[in-house]
Every structure is written in C-alpha cells, then in structure tokens.
Amino acid sequence: QAKLAGKNCYRFYSRAIDQAAERRVQLEQELRGAWDRGEMSLAYQPVFRLADRRLVGAEALLRWQHPQQGLVSPSVFIEVAEQSGLIDTLGPQVLRAACRDAMRWRKVQARDDEPLFVSVNVSPRQLRSGDLPATVASCLRETGLSAHQLHVELTETTVISDEPHVIELLARLRLMGVKVWLDDFGTGFSGLSHLRRVPVDGVKIDRSFVADIPRDADDLALTTAIIAMAHSLNIVVVAEGVEKPDQAAVLRDRGCDLAQGYWLGHPIDIDGFLELLA
Ligand code: C2E
Ligand code: MG
Ligand code: MG
Ligand code: MG
C-alpha cells in the first residue's frame, strides 16, 4: 500500500514539474511582443533624501498586465525574459521609456529644483550580450536626458563575479556620467570587500536588512556597518523597503543618505508620479 502511495506521489510530482515547464514555455510565448501590444508599463517608486525628506528621484519598475492573468510579478517574468533572451529587446525598451518619462518630469518640476534621477534595473544578461553603454548612449541622445539623471541598478551578484569585462562596462557608464548602483546589497555577502574593486556610486541595502530594524540588533549593526564602510569609500547609501516611520528615523540617524519603501511611497504609474511632482 505504501508502495502504491509512493508511486502515485511520484506521478503527481512529475506531472507538477511538467506543468511548471509547460507554463514557463507558455509565459515566454505570451511575453514575446507584450511590450509592443501595450501590455507593459513602468511604475515609478519615489526615492527620498532622508536628511531633508526631499524627493530626489524614482526607480522604474516594470509591470506586465497579462490579458488573462492580470498583473504578473516582475520577479516571475524578468527571469523568463532573461533566460529566453527576450530581455535583449525588452531591456532597451525599458531604458528608453524611463529616459523619456524622466524628461517629462523636468517639465512639471519647478525651474530651480534639482533634476530628479530615474533609476533603471538592468539584469545580468544585459551586461553580457550587446553593448550596454552604447544602448544607454543612444537612449540619452534620442530622449535628450542628461546622463547625470540616469542611474542603472545591478544586483550585487552580477558584478561580484569580478569579470574584467563587467568592470570595464561599469567604468564606461560612469565615464559617461551615468551612476551605477548595486541593488539588493548585502545579500551576496562578499559585498563590502568588493566595493574597493567594483566601480560603483551607490549601494541599495536589501530590504531584508531593513525589515526588522530597529528592533533586531544584528540587522541594525550590519546596516550601520554598511553605511560606514560605503561612506568611507564615497559611496552613496540607499535603503530599500522602508515600511515604517521608525525605520526611516533610525536610518537617518545612522547617516543613510536615501530611502524608498511603502511608507515613503508605493510604485505608481507615470500620471500618478507627474501629479506627485505638480
Ligand atoms: P528591486 O529592483 O529590488 O525592486 C524593489 C522591489 O521591492 C519592487 O518589487 C518594489 O515594488 C518592492 N518594494 C518597494 N518598496 C517596498 C516595501 O516597502 N516593502 C516591500 N515588501 N517591497 C517593496 P517589484 O516591482 O515586484 O520588482 C521586483 C524585482 O524585479 C525588482 O527588485 C527588480 O530586480 C526586478 N525588476 C523590476 N523591473 C525591472 C526591469 O525593468 N528590468 C529588470 N531587469 N528587472 C526589473
Ligand atoms: Mg532595483
Ligand atoms: Mg532591490
Ligand atoms: Mg529586491
């Protein structure tokens, strides 16, 4: 009897795997052309300077409104886009749209306000296939956005590999005036020593470190150490996932420069963001 149950269990299990694989193939097909069909858009999450609570920029976050399934999370479809190579066309589309939107912000901002930056997520494949600095340069040229207003976010693990090619790409971007930020910082854990060799302008402390501060003494100590180390290397520190006022307060006290999170502002569509500015 036990044997029988085991067999059924195995059948069920392998069927579940087949279904997941099938689902993935289907998702990939649906993802193809989704941007051109108008199913995708960018949401913008405001980023604030903690010292004076000023809005300084926004992170562009890709959204996919699937015709049947509704909103699909980027943590699901970005991986599919990355593995299938679809990111090679999607990435530049996102970059161009974000630059175009940031130009629109300029128009509604008060004349003497400092220009807001737009921060765009770039996945590992975008560094390895194609020429990211060239793509960036053409987006800036086409939209008229200043390089200083553009940030690119790369996950810590992408650049940790120490590939000379990646380091060189980052250096070229920075030479153009584009800022390079390390996303989800602290999760890769070889982080701090790598900051010496990897040319970056900022680190974004992963929200898993922020979630339990100030209560969790270890997380608070780690966060404080990251801030001190980054600052000693002239690197800007951004905290992600600030959901409570006491998190913002303690981060500000510890010298963290910028922050974003649901307590400060949810990601919103371009119209909502323009309203926020006006
Ligand atoms: P990420 O770059 O680390 O972006 C932050 C994620 O945290 C976003 O999720 C954002 O909505 C969410 N978030 C912001 N504030 C809070 C908060 O206070 N609490 C919590 N729990 N979450 C918060 P989202 O939009 O689902 O994106 C997930 C990931 O997908 C991003 O993580 C990024 O790695 C990737 N992604 C999104 N858009 C793009 C894109 O255009 N290109 C690429 N390559 N990746 C993207
Ligand atoms: Mg990001
Ligand atoms: Mg992040
Ligand atoms: Mg994250």
PDB file of C-alpha atoms in Angstrom, residues 10-278:
ATOM      1  CA  TYR A  10       5.815  10.404  -7.807  1.00  0.00           C
ATOM      2  CA  ARG A  11       3.355  10.619 -10.682  1.00  0.00           C
ATOM      3  CA  PHE A  12       1.802  13.649  -9.132  1.00  0.00           C
ATOM      4  CA  TYR A  13       5.194  15.209  -8.599  1.00  0.00           C
ATOM      5  CA  SER A  14       6.482  14.675 -12.137  1.00  0.00           C
ATOM      6  CA  ARG A  15       3.191  15.962 -13.532  1.00  0.00           C
ATOM      7  CA  ALA A  16       3.597  19.079 -11.443  1.00  0.00           C
ATOM      8  CA  ILE A  17       7.073  19.580 -12.921  1.00  0.00           C
ATOM      9  CA  ASP A  18       5.753  19.068 -16.459  1.00  0.00           C
ATOM     10  CA  GLN A  19       3.048  21.607 -15.820  1.00  0.00           C
ATOM     11  CA  ALA A  20       5.545  24.123 -14.481  1.00  0.00           C
ATOM     12  CA  ALA A  21       7.750  23.664 -17.565  1.00  0.00           C
ATOM     13  CA  GLU A  22       4.749  23.962 -19.856  1.00  0.00           C
ATOM     14  CA  ARG A  23       3.602  27.063 -18.047  1.00  0.00           C
ATOM     15  CA  ARG A  24       7.043  28.574 -18.487  1.00  0.00           C
ATOM     16  CA  VAL A  25       7.074  27.958 -22.219  1.00  0.00           C
ATOM     17  CA  GLN A  26       3.626  29.492 -22.469  1.00  0.00           C
ATOM     18  CA  LEU A  27       4.662  32.503 -20.407  1.00  0.00           C
ATOM     19  CA  GLU A  28       7.628  33.003 -22.701  1.00  0.00           C
ATOM     20  CA  GLN A  29       5.375  33.000 -25.764  1.00  0.00           C
ATOM     21  CA  GLU A  30       2.995  35.453 -24.156  1.00  0.00           C
ATOM     22  CA  LEU A  31       5.859  37.657 -23.050  1.00  0.00           C
ATOM     23  CA  ARG A  32       7.118  37.889 -26.619  1.00  0.00           C
ATOM     24  CA  GLY A  33       5.688  41.088 -28.029  1.00  0.00           C
ATOM     25  CA  ALA A  34       3.914  42.036 -24.783  1.00  0.00           C
ATOM     26  CA  TRP A  35       5.620  45.438 -24.799  1.00  0.00           C
ATOM     27  CA  ASP A  36       4.575  46.156 -28.393  1.00  0.00           C
ATOM     28  CA  ARG A  37       0.998  45.103 -27.644  1.00  0.00           C
ATOM     29  CA  GLY A  38       0.912  47.720 -24.889  1.00  0.00           C
ATOM     30  CA  GLU A  39       0.585  45.210 -22.038  1.00  0.00           C
ATOM     31  CA  MET A  40       3.643  46.547 -20.242  1.00  0.00           C
ATOM     32  CA  SER A  41       4.261  49.802 -18.453  1.00  0.00           C
ATOM     33  CA  LEU A  42       6.619  51.343 -15.960  1.00  0.00           C
ATOM     34  CA  ALA A  43       5.727  52.161 -12.390  1.00  0.00           C
ATOM     35  CA  TYR A  44       7.817  54.693 -10.507  1.00  0.00           C
ATOM     36  CA  GLN A  45       8.693  54.422  -6.854  1.00  0.00           C
ATOM     37  CA  PRO A  46       9.795  57.723  -5.324  1.00  0.00           C
ATOM     38  CA  VAL A  47      13.204  57.924  -3.645  1.00  0.00           C
ATOM     39  CA  PHE A  48      13.740  60.452  -0.848  1.00  0.00           C
ATOM     40  CA  ARG A  49      16.748  62.055   0.795  1.00  0.00           C
ATOM     41  CA  LEU A  50      16.463  61.242   4.483  1.00  0.00           C
ATOM     42  CA  ALA A  51      18.185  64.378   5.822  1.00  0.00           C
ATOM     43  CA  ASP A  52      15.617  66.815   4.394  1.00  0.00           C
ATOM     44  CA  ARG A  53      12.840  64.449   3.209  1.00  0.00           C
ATOM     45  CA  ARG A  54      13.152  65.798  -0.329  1.00  0.00           C
ATOM     46  CA  LEU A  55      12.102  63.757  -3.329  1.00  0.00           C
ATOM     47  CA  VAL A  56      15.286  63.178  -5.333  1.00  0.00           C
ATOM     48  CA  GLY A  57      14.339  60.587  -7.929  1.00  0.00           C
ATOM     49  CA  ALA A  58      12.454  57.409  -8.708  1.00  0.00           C
ATOM     50  CA  GLU A  59      13.083  53.773  -9.527  1.00  0.00           C
ATOM     51  CA  ALA A  60      11.460  52.445 -12.705  1.00  0.00           C
ATOM     52  CA  LEU A  61       9.738  49.105 -12.090  1.00  0.00           C
ATOM     53  CA  LEU A  62       8.349  47.093 -14.972  1.00  0.00           C
ATOM     54  CA  ARG A  63       4.708  45.994 -14.879  1.00  0.00           C
ATOM     55  CA  TRP A  64       3.004  43.406 -17.062  1.00  0.00           C
ATOM     56  CA  GLN A  65      -0.761  43.385 -17.323  1.00  0.00           C
ATOM     57  CA  HIS A  66      -1.394  39.915 -18.712  1.00  0.00           C
ATOM     58  CA  PRO A  67      -4.652  39.820 -20.747  1.00  0.00           C
ATOM     59  CA  GLN A  68      -5.995  36.795 -18.822  1.00  0.00           C
ATOM     60  CA  GLN A  69      -3.959  36.554 -15.643  1.00  0.00           C
ATOM     61  CA  GLY A  70      -3.841  40.200 -14.653  1.00  0.00           C
ATOM     62  CA  LEU A  71      -0.725  41.653 -13.136  1.00  0.00           C
ATOM     63  CA  VAL A  72       2.262  39.284 -13.330  1.00  0.00           C
ATOM     64  CA  SER A  73       5.150  39.985 -10.943  1.00  0.00           C
ATOM     65  CA  PRO A  74       8.498  41.017 -12.435  1.00  0.00           C
ATOM     66  CA  SER A  75      10.170  38.505 -10.134  1.00  0.00           C
ATOM     67  CA  VAL A  76       8.420  35.884 -12.307  1.00  0.00           C
ATOM     68  CA  PHE A  77       8.664  37.303 -15.824  1.00  0.00           C
ATOM     69  CA  ILE A  78      12.086  39.004 -15.654  1.00  0.00           C
ATOM     70  CA  GLU A  79      13.667  35.609 -15.078  1.00  0.00           C
ATOM     71  CA  VAL A  80      11.810  34.209 -18.100  1.00  0.00           C
ATOM     72  CA  ALA A  81      12.862  37.219 -20.184  1.00  0.00           C
ATOM     73  CA  GLU A  82      16.428  36.785 -19.028  1.00  0.00           C
ATOM     74  CA  GLN A  83      16.667  33.055 -19.761  1.00  0.00           C
ATOM     75  CA  SER A  84      14.872  33.218 -23.098  1.00  0.00           C
ATOM     76  CA  GLY A  85      16.869  36.196 -24.332  1.00  0.00           C
ATOM     77  CA  LEU A  86      13.741  38.357 -24.610  1.00  0.00           C
ATOM     78  CA  ILE A  87      15.447  40.804 -22.254  1.00  0.00           C
ATOM     79  CA  ASP A  88      17.724  41.746 -25.178  1.00  0.00           C
ATOM     80  CA  THR A  89      14.825  43.640 -26.759  1.00  0.00           C
ATOM     81  CA  LEU A  90      12.847  44.400 -23.602  1.00  0.00           C
ATOM     82  CA  GLY A  91      15.803  45.919 -21.722  1.00  0.00           C
ATOM     83  CA  PRO A  92      16.470  48.732 -24.218  1.00  0.00           C
ATOM     84  CA  GLN A  93      12.698  49.406 -24.490  1.00  0.00           C
ATOM     85  CA  VAL A  94      12.502  49.877 -20.728  1.00  0.00           C
ATOM     86  CA  LEU A  95      15.575  52.082 -20.713  1.00  0.00           C
ATOM     87  CA  ARG A  96      14.263  54.326 -23.494  1.00  0.00           C
ATOM     88  CA  ALA A  97      10.809  54.668 -21.891  1.00  0.00           C
ATOM     89  CA  ALA A  98      12.317  55.531 -18.498  1.00  0.00           C
ATOM     90  CA  CYS A  99      14.540  58.231 -20.041  1.00  0.00           C
ATOM     91  CA  ARG A 100      11.567  59.636 -21.955  1.00  0.00           C
ATOM     92  CA  ASP A 101       9.449  59.754 -18.784  1.00  0.00           C
ATOM     93  CA  ALA A 102      12.224  61.424 -16.792  1.00  0.00           C
ATOM     94  CA  MET A 103      12.284  64.169 -19.423  1.00  0.00           C
ATOM     95  CA  ARG A 104       8.572  64.724 -18.760  1.00  0.00           C
ATOM     96  CA  TRP A 105       9.275  65.181 -15.041  1.00  0.00           C
ATOM     97  CA  ARG A 106      11.618  68.037 -15.876  1.00  0.00           C
ATOM     98  CA  LYS A 107       8.763  69.905 -17.477  1.00  0.00           C
ATOM     99  CA  VAL A 108       6.483  69.841 -14.415  1.00  0.00           C
ATOM    100  CA  GLN A 109       9.243  70.455 -11.865  1.00  0.00           C
ATOM    101  CA  ALA A 110       9.843  73.931 -10.519  1.00  0.00           C
ATOM    102  CA  ARG A 111      12.562  75.607 -12.550  1.00  0.00           C
ATOM    103  CA  ASP A 112      15.153  75.850  -9.777  1.00  0.00           C
ATOM    104  CA  ASP A 113      14.555  72.372  -8.317  1.00  0.00           C
ATOM    105  CA  GLU A 114      17.358  69.905  -8.818  1.00  0.00           C
ATOM    106  CA  PRO A 115      16.532  67.459 -11.611  1.00  0.00           C
ATOM    107  CA  LEU A 116      15.197  64.104 -10.438  1.00  0.00           C
ATOM    108  CA  PHE A 117      17.061  60.949 -11.362  1.00  0.00           C
ATOM    109  CA  VAL A 118      15.495  57.862 -12.821  1.00  0.00           C
ATOM    110  CA  SER A 119      16.925  54.538 -11.747  1.00  0.00           C
ATOM    111  CA  VAL A 120      16.617  51.580 -14.127  1.00  0.00           C
ATOM    112  CA  ASN A 121      17.140  47.927 -13.250  1.00  0.00           C
ATOM    113  CA  VAL A 122      19.486  46.061 -15.542  1.00  0.00           C
ATOM    114  CA  SER A 123      19.725  42.291 -15.495  1.00  0.00           C
ATOM    115  CA  PRO A 124      22.954  40.261 -15.798  1.00  0.00           C
ATOM    116  CA  ARG A 125      22.360  39.269 -19.408  1.00  0.00           C
ATOM    117  CA  GLN A 126      22.187  42.912 -20.441  1.00  0.00           C
ATOM    118  CA  LEU A 127      25.807  43.246 -19.341  1.00  0.00           C
ATOM    119  CA  ARG A 128      26.961  40.175 -21.204  1.00  0.00           C
ATOM    120  CA  SER A 129      25.131  40.422 -24.504  1.00  0.00           C
ATOM    121  CA  GLY A 130      25.033  43.608 -26.525  1.00  0.00           C
ATOM    122  CA  ASP A 131      26.738  46.821 -25.635  1.00  0.00           C
ATOM    123  CA  LEU A 132      25.008  48.425 -22.657  1.00  0.00           C
ATOM    124  CA  PRO A 133      26.975  51.708 -22.712  1.00  0.00           C
ATOM    125  CA  ALA A 134      26.131  52.111 -26.421  1.00  0.00           C
ATOM    126  CA  THR A 135      22.438  51.381 -25.767  1.00  0.00           C
ATOM    127  CA  VAL A 136      22.451  53.868 -22.904  1.00  0.00           C
ATOM    128  CA  ALA A 137      24.165  56.496 -25.045  1.00  0.00           C
ATOM    129  CA  SER A 138      21.585  56.168 -27.811  1.00  0.00           C
ATOM    130  CA  CYS A 139      18.676  56.368 -25.328  1.00  0.00           C
ATOM    131  CA  LEU A 140      20.141  59.554 -23.871  1.00  0.00           C
ATOM    132  CA  ARG A 141      20.696  61.026 -27.325  1.00  0.00           C
ATOM    133  CA  GLU A 142      17.177  60.154 -28.518  1.00  0.00           C
ATOM    134  CA  THR A 143      15.400  61.473 -25.435  1.00  0.00           C
ATOM    135  CA  GLY A 144      17.676  64.366 -24.536  1.00  0.00           C
ATOM    136  CA  LEU A 145      18.043  63.220 -20.930  1.00  0.00           C
ATOM    137  CA  SER A 146      21.277  64.164 -19.198  1.00  0.00           C
ATOM    138  CA  ALA A 147      23.491  61.217 -18.252  1.00  0.00           C
ATOM    139  CA  HIS A 148      23.653  62.576 -14.696  1.00  0.00           C
ATOM    140  CA  GLN A 149      19.936  61.946 -14.304  1.00  0.00           C
ATOM    141  CA  LEU A 150      20.244  58.263 -15.133  1.00  0.00           C
ATOM    142  CA  HIS A 151      21.146  55.525 -12.690  1.00  0.00           C
ATOM    143  CA  VAL A 152      21.479  51.861 -13.515  1.00  0.00           C
ATOM    144  CA  GLU A 153      20.861  49.223 -10.835  1.00  0.00           C
ATOM    145  CA  LEU A 154      22.704  45.940 -10.957  1.00  0.00           C
ATOM    146  CA  THR A 155      22.377  43.213  -8.397  1.00  0.00           C
ATOM    147  CA  GLU A 156      25.387  42.598  -6.237  1.00  0.00           C
ATOM    148  CA  THR A 157      25.767  39.047  -7.549  1.00  0.00           C
ATOM    149  CA  THR A 158      26.004  40.290 -11.154  1.00  0.00           C
ATOM    150  CA  VAL A 159      29.174  42.216 -10.534  1.00  0.00           C
ATOM    151  CA  ILE A 160      30.709  40.021  -7.874  1.00  0.00           C
ATOM    152  CA  SER A 161      31.998  37.601 -10.476  1.00  0.00           C
ATOM    153  CA  ASP A 162      34.870  40.049 -10.971  1.00  0.00           C
ATOM    154  CA  GLU A 163      34.780  39.668 -14.731  1.00  0.00           C
ATOM    155  CA  PRO A 164      37.090  42.298 -16.196  1.00  0.00           C
ATOM    156  CA  HIS A 165      34.512  42.767 -18.958  1.00  0.00           C
ATOM    157  CA  VAL A 166      31.812  43.780 -16.462  1.00  0.00           C
ATOM    158  CA  ILE A 167      34.135  46.101 -14.553  1.00  0.00           C
ATOM    159  CA  GLU A 168      35.060  47.767 -17.841  1.00  0.00           C
ATOM    160  CA  LEU A 169      31.393  48.242 -18.811  1.00  0.00           C
ATOM    161  CA  LEU A 170      30.660  49.893 -15.487  1.00  0.00           C
ATOM    162  CA  ALA A 171      33.658  52.158 -15.887  1.00  0.00           C
ATOM    163  CA  ARG A 172      32.451  53.210 -19.350  1.00  0.00           C
ATOM    164  CA  LEU A 173      28.978  54.014 -17.998  1.00  0.00           C
ATOM    165  CA  ARG A 174      30.436  56.103 -15.192  1.00  0.00           C
ATOM    166  CA  LEU A 175      32.721  57.931 -17.602  1.00  0.00           C
ATOM    167  CA  MET A 176      29.581  58.987 -19.482  1.00  0.00           C
ATOM    168  CA  GLY A 177      28.192  60.381 -16.216  1.00  0.00           C
ATOM    169  CA  VAL A 178      25.668  57.609 -15.578  1.00  0.00           C
ATOM    170  CA  LYS A 179      25.574  56.453 -11.952  1.00  0.00           C
ATOM    171  CA  VAL A 180      25.916  52.786 -11.110  1.00  0.00           C
ATOM    172  CA  TRP A 181      24.125  51.397  -8.075  1.00  0.00           C
ATOM    173  CA  LEU A 182      24.370  47.943  -6.567  1.00  0.00           C
ATOM    174  CA  ASP A 183      20.893  46.582  -5.864  1.00  0.00           C
ATOM    175  CA  ASP A 184      19.886  44.168  -3.097  1.00  0.00           C
ATOM    176  CA  PHE A 185      23.178  44.922  -1.404  1.00  0.00           C
ATOM    177  CA  GLY A 186      24.201  42.663   1.473  1.00  0.00           C
ATOM    178  CA  THR A 187      22.517  39.544   0.121  1.00  0.00           C
ATOM    179  CA  GLY A 188      25.565  38.454  -1.898  1.00  0.00           C
ATOM    180  CA  PHE A 189      27.708  38.856   1.189  1.00  0.00           C
ATOM    181  CA  SER A 190      31.104  39.179  -0.433  1.00  0.00           C
ATOM    182  CA  GLY A 191      29.915  42.751  -0.744  1.00  0.00           C
ATOM    183  CA  LEU A 192      31.982  45.019   1.418  1.00  0.00           C
ATOM    184  CA  SER A 193      35.436  43.928   0.297  1.00  0.00           C
ATOM    185  CA  HIS A 194      34.308  44.030  -3.329  1.00  0.00           C
ATOM    186  CA  LEU A 195      33.359  47.676  -3.108  1.00  0.00           C
ATOM    187  CA  ARG A 196      37.041  48.540  -3.378  1.00  0.00           C
ATOM    188  CA  ARG A 197      37.375  46.941  -6.795  1.00  0.00           C
ATOM    189  CA  VAL A 198      33.959  47.401  -8.372  1.00  0.00           C
ATOM    190  CA  PRO A 199      33.414  50.957  -9.559  1.00  0.00           C
ATOM    191  CA  VAL A 200      30.001  51.949  -8.166  1.00  0.00           C
ATOM    192  CA  ASP A 201      28.376  55.170  -6.997  1.00  0.00           C
ATOM    193  CA  GLY A 202      25.788  53.724  -4.667  1.00  0.00           C
ATOM    194  CA  VAL A 203      24.573  50.660  -2.807  1.00  0.00           C
ATOM    195  CA  LYS A 204      20.969  49.804  -2.060  1.00  0.00           C
ATOM    196  CA  ILE A 205      20.703  47.978   1.225  1.00  0.00           C
ATOM    197  CA  ASP A 206      18.422  44.997   0.649  1.00  0.00           C
ATOM    198  CA  ARG A 207      15.045  45.247   2.297  1.00  0.00           C
ATOM    199  CA  SER A 208      15.633  42.045   4.254  1.00  0.00           C
ATOM    200  CA  PHE A 209      18.093  44.043   6.397  1.00  0.00           C
ATOM    201  CA  VAL A 210      15.700  46.924   6.805  1.00  0.00           C
ATOM    202  CA  ALA A 211      12.615  44.840   7.646  1.00  0.00           C
ATOM    203  CA  ASP A 212      13.417  44.203  11.328  1.00  0.00           C
ATOM    204  CA  ILE A 213      15.269  47.332  12.331  1.00  0.00           C
ATOM    205  CA  PRO A 214      15.461  48.982  14.739  1.00  0.00           C
ATOM    206  CA  ARG A 215      14.307  46.013  16.882  1.00  0.00           C
ATOM    207  CA  ASP A 216      16.801  43.454  15.510  1.00  0.00           C
ATOM    208  CA  ALA A 217      20.216  44.417  16.922  1.00  0.00           C
ATOM    209  CA  ASP A 218      22.177  42.311  14.397  1.00  0.00           C
ATOM    210  CA  ASP A 219      20.437  43.805  11.388  1.00  0.00           C
ATOM    211  CA  LEU A 220      20.921  47.265  12.808  1.00  0.00           C
ATOM    212  CA  ALA A 221      24.628  46.600  13.354  1.00  0.00           C
ATOM    213  CA  LEU A 222      25.014  45.283   9.801  1.00  0.00           C
ATOM    214  CA  THR A 223      23.168  48.203   8.307  1.00  0.00           C
ATOM    215  CA  THR A 224      25.248  50.659  10.304  1.00  0.00           C
ATOM    216  CA  ALA A 225      28.444  48.905   9.182  1.00  0.00           C
ATOM    217  CA  ILE A 226      27.391  49.021   5.518  1.00  0.00           C
ATOM    218  CA  ILE A 227      26.687  52.751   5.807  1.00  0.00           C
ATOM    219  CA  ALA A 228      30.044  53.482   7.467  1.00  0.00           C
ATOM    220  CA  MET A 229      32.016  51.372   5.007  1.00  0.00           C
ATOM    221  CA  ALA A 230      30.248  52.772   1.952  1.00  0.00           C
ATOM    222  CA  HIS A 231      30.727  56.341   3.158  1.00  0.00           C
ATOM    223  CA  SER A 232      34.427  55.803   3.770  1.00  0.00           C
ATOM    224  CA  LEU A 233      34.625  54.846   0.077  1.00  0.00           C
ATOM    225  CA  ASN A 234      32.490  57.837  -1.000  1.00  0.00           C
ATOM    226  CA  ILE A 235      29.597  55.590  -1.949  1.00  0.00           C
ATOM    227  CA  VAL A 236      26.004  56.736  -1.503  1.00  0.00           C
ATOM    228  CA  VAL A 237      23.713  54.511   0.581  1.00  0.00           C
ATOM    229  CA  VAL A 238      20.064  53.886  -0.225  1.00  0.00           C
ATOM    230  CA  ALA A 239      17.738  51.834   1.973  1.00  0.00           C
ATOM    231  CA  GLU A 240      15.015  49.770   0.301  1.00  0.00           C
ATOM    232  CA  GLY A 241      11.765  48.539   1.783  1.00  0.00           C
ATOM    233  CA  VAL A 242      11.166  51.233   4.385  1.00  0.00           C
ATOM    234  CA  GLU A 243       7.695  50.365   5.620  1.00  0.00           C
ATOM    235  CA  LYS A 244       7.613  52.110   8.995  1.00  0.00           C
ATOM    236  CA  PRO A 245       8.439  55.580  10.283  1.00  0.00           C
ATOM    237  CA  ASP A 246      10.842  54.262  12.955  1.00  0.00           C
ATOM    238  CA  GLN A 247      12.872  52.548  10.224  1.00  0.00           C
ATOM    239  CA  ALA A 248      13.250  55.826   8.368  1.00  0.00           C
ATOM    240  CA  ALA A 249      14.187  57.612  11.601  1.00  0.00           C
ATOM    241  CA  VAL A 250      16.905  55.182  12.632  1.00  0.00           C
ATOM    242  CA  LEU A 251      18.329  55.016   9.107  1.00  0.00           C
ATOM    243  CA  ARG A 252      18.537  58.802   9.008  1.00  0.00           C
ATOM    244  CA  ASP A 253      20.234  58.850  12.425  1.00  0.00           C
ATOM    245  CA  ARG A 254      22.808  56.332  11.196  1.00  0.00           C
ATOM    246  CA  GLY A 255      23.608  58.537   8.219  1.00  0.00           C
ATOM    247  CA  CYS A 256      21.850  56.615   5.454  1.00  0.00           C
ATOM    248  CA  ASP A 257      21.502  59.023   2.514  1.00  0.00           C
ATOM    249  CA  LEU A 258      18.387  57.972   0.598  1.00  0.00           C
ATOM    250  CA  ALA A 259      15.413  55.706   1.123  1.00  0.00           C
ATOM    251  CA  GLN A 260      12.428  54.191  -0.619  1.00  0.00           C
ATOM    252  CA  GLY A 261       9.629  51.948   0.563  1.00  0.00           C
ATOM    253  CA  TYR A 262       5.895  51.644   1.023  1.00  0.00           C
ATOM    254  CA  TRP A 263       5.871  54.047   3.968  1.00  0.00           C
ATOM    255  CA  LEU A 264       7.500  56.747   1.843  1.00  0.00           C
ATOM    256  CA  GLY A 265       5.712  55.933  -1.394  1.00  0.00           C
ATOM    257  CA  HIS A 266       4.411  52.987  -3.403  1.00  0.00           C
ATOM    258  CA  PRO A 267       5.348  52.494  -7.046  1.00  0.00           C
ATOM    259  CA  ILE A 268       2.830  54.493  -9.136  1.00  0.00           C
ATOM    260  CA  ASP A 269       2.179  54.961 -12.841  1.00  0.00           C
ATOM    261  CA  ILE A 270       3.631  57.895 -14.766  1.00  0.00           C
ATOM    262  CA  ASP A 271       0.474  60.000 -14.447  1.00  0.00           C
ATOM    263  CA  GLY A 272       0.396  59.478 -10.697  1.00  0.00           C
ATOM    264  CA  PHE A 273       4.062  60.384 -10.483  1.00  0.00           C
ATOM    265  CA  LEU A 274       3.565  63.563 -12.501  1.00  0.00           C
ATOM    266  CA  GLU A 275       0.736  64.500 -10.133  1.00  0.00           C
ATOM    267  CA  LEU A 276       3.022  63.927  -7.165  1.00  0.00           C
ATOM    268  CA  LEU A 277       5.503  66.348  -8.701  1.00  0.00           C
ATOM    269  CA  ALA A 278       2.992  69.056  -9.517  1.00  0.00           C
TER     270      ALA A 278
END
